[in-house]
Tab-separated table of C-alpha atoms in Angstrom:
chain	number	residue	atom	x	y	z
V	44	MET	CA	88.316	88.475	99.642
V	45	PRO	CA	88.234	91.810	101.268
V	46	GLU	CA	88.885	94.420	98.644
V	47	PRO	CA	92.205	95.813	100.311
V	48	LEU	CA	93.965	92.468	100.831
V	49	ARG	CA	92.820	91.672	96.529
V	50	GLY	CA	95.947	90.687	94.831
V	51	ALA	CA	97.312	89.612	98.196
V	52	PRO	CA	100.134	89.189	99.177
V	53	LEU	CA	100.786	92.244	99.157
V	54	SER	CA	103.256	95.274	101.087
V	55	VAL	CA	101.348	96.777	104.068
V	56	GLY	CA	101.844	100.956	102.146
V	57	SER	CA	100.020	99.056	99.287
V	58	ILE	CA	97.253	98.144	101.089
V	59	GLY	CA	97.502	101.206	103.636
V	60	ALA	CA	96.394	103.537	100.188
V	61	ARG	CA	93.892	101.112	99.311
V	62	LEU	CA	92.373	102.468	102.538
V	63	GLY	CA	93.673	106.009	102.514
V	64	MET	CA	95.613	105.013	105.556
V	65	ASP	CA	99.025	105.485	107.687
V	66	THR	CA	100.683	102.220	107.615
V	67	GLY	CA	101.557	103.456	111.170
V	68	THR	CA	98.184	102.876	111.834
V	69	ILE	CA	97.964	99.661	109.386
V	70	ARG	CA	100.838	97.627	111.009
V	71	PRO	CA	99.038	97.657	114.913
V	72	LEU	CA	95.822	96.194	112.942
V	73	LEU	CA	97.911	92.945	111.116
V	74	LYS	CA	99.798	92.508	113.725
V	75	ARG	CA	96.353	91.735	115.518
V	76	LEU	CA	94.622	89.509	112.254
V	77	ALA	CA	98.544	87.866	112.440
V	78	ALA	CA	97.979	86.994	116.036
V	79	ALA	CA	94.513	85.746	115.162
V	80	GLY	CA	95.798	83.504	112.008
V	81	LEU	CA	94.169	85.568	109.918
V	82	VAL	CA	96.181	86.853	107.723
V	83	THR	CA	100.159	85.472	106.777
V	84	ARG	CA	103.181	88.736	107.404
V	85	THR	CA	105.779	87.726	105.525
V	86	ARG	CA	109.014	89.627	104.054
V	87	ASP	CA	109.919	90.366	100.400
V	88	PRO	CA	112.911	88.202	99.941
V	89	ALA	CA	113.908	91.115	97.143
V	90	ASP	CA	112.961	93.554	99.681
V	91	GLU	CA	114.004	92.369	103.624
V	92	ARG	CA	112.910	96.490	104.556
V	93	ARG	CA	109.059	95.843	102.995
V	94	VAL	CA	106.808	93.396	104.870
V	95	LEU	CA	104.133	91.582	102.822
V	96	VAL	CA	100.311	90.718	103.879
V	97	ASP	CA	98.201	87.724	102.243
V	98	VAL	CA	95.287	86.419	103.509
V	99	ALA	CA	95.584	82.894	105.387
V	100	PRO	CA	92.869	79.824	105.519
V	101	PRO	CA	91.070	81.310	108.506
V	102	GLY	CA	90.733	84.578	106.364
V	103	ARG	CA	89.090	83.450	104.034
V	104	ALA	CA	87.214	80.634	105.672
V	105	LEU	CA	85.967	84.899	107.807
V	106	GLU	CA	85.702	86.079	104.602
V	107	VAL	CA	82.745	83.166	103.100
V	108	LYS	CA	81.197	84.076	106.205
V	109	ALA	CA	80.607	87.668	105.515
V	110	ARG	CA	80.207	87.626	102.289
V	111	SER	CA	76.854	85.742	103.717
V	112	VAL	CA	75.620	88.635	105.004
V	113	THR	CA	74.350	90.978	101.533
V	114	GLY	CA	71.925	87.959	101.485
V	115	LYS	CA	70.978	87.813	105.572
V	116	ILE	CA	70.370	91.612	106.050
V	117	ARG	CA	67.873	90.718	102.650
V	118	ALA	CA	65.881	88.227	103.939
V	119	ALA	CA	65.147	90.173	107.619
V	120	CYS	CA	64.112	92.906	106.003
V	121	GLN	CA	62.935	91.473	103.366
V	122	LEU	CA	64.842	94.640	100.845
V	123	GLY	CA	64.842	93.871	97.458
V	124	GLU	CA	67.460	94.409	95.365
V	125	GLN	CA	66.629	98.213	95.119
V	126	GLU	CA	66.606	99.649	98.282
V	127	LEU	CA	69.833	96.680	99.225
V	128	GLU	CA	71.719	98.889	96.880
V	129	TYR	CA	70.593	101.965	98.586
V	130	LEU	CA	71.545	100.849	101.963
V	131	ARG	CA	74.901	99.577	100.623
V	132	ASN	CA	75.502	103.292	99.184
V	133	THR	CA	74.739	105.416	102.903
V	134	LEU	CA	76.896	102.426	104.507
V	135	GLU	CA	79.849	103.543	102.005
V	136	SER	CA	79.552	106.524	102.766
V	137	VAL	CA	78.956	107.181	106.439
V	138	THR	CA	82.271	104.907	105.985
V	139	PHE	CA	84.095	106.655	103.037
V	140	PRO	CA	82.705	110.361	103.756
V	141	ALA	CA	83.323	112.309	100.441
V	142	THR	CA	85.790	114.876	101.171
């Protein structure tokens, strides 16, 4: 499961905190994912003000495809484990720069 949704269903606020993003930014993205059938959005029965997000079956299927990307990159680039780890760290530093 994608890291931001591990332990789903989660509130929009919890997902925002994991990503370091404002809920106002995340809400439209989650609506588009829901429209595409990749996640579900339901009201929290304990607190109707909160929306809970969970990964839908098509989203889980997409996750399986996404997880196969590492092996494909390794094969295409002929990367060893150390080089693959370096690439992963570099991509993470670009995606989540240190503050």
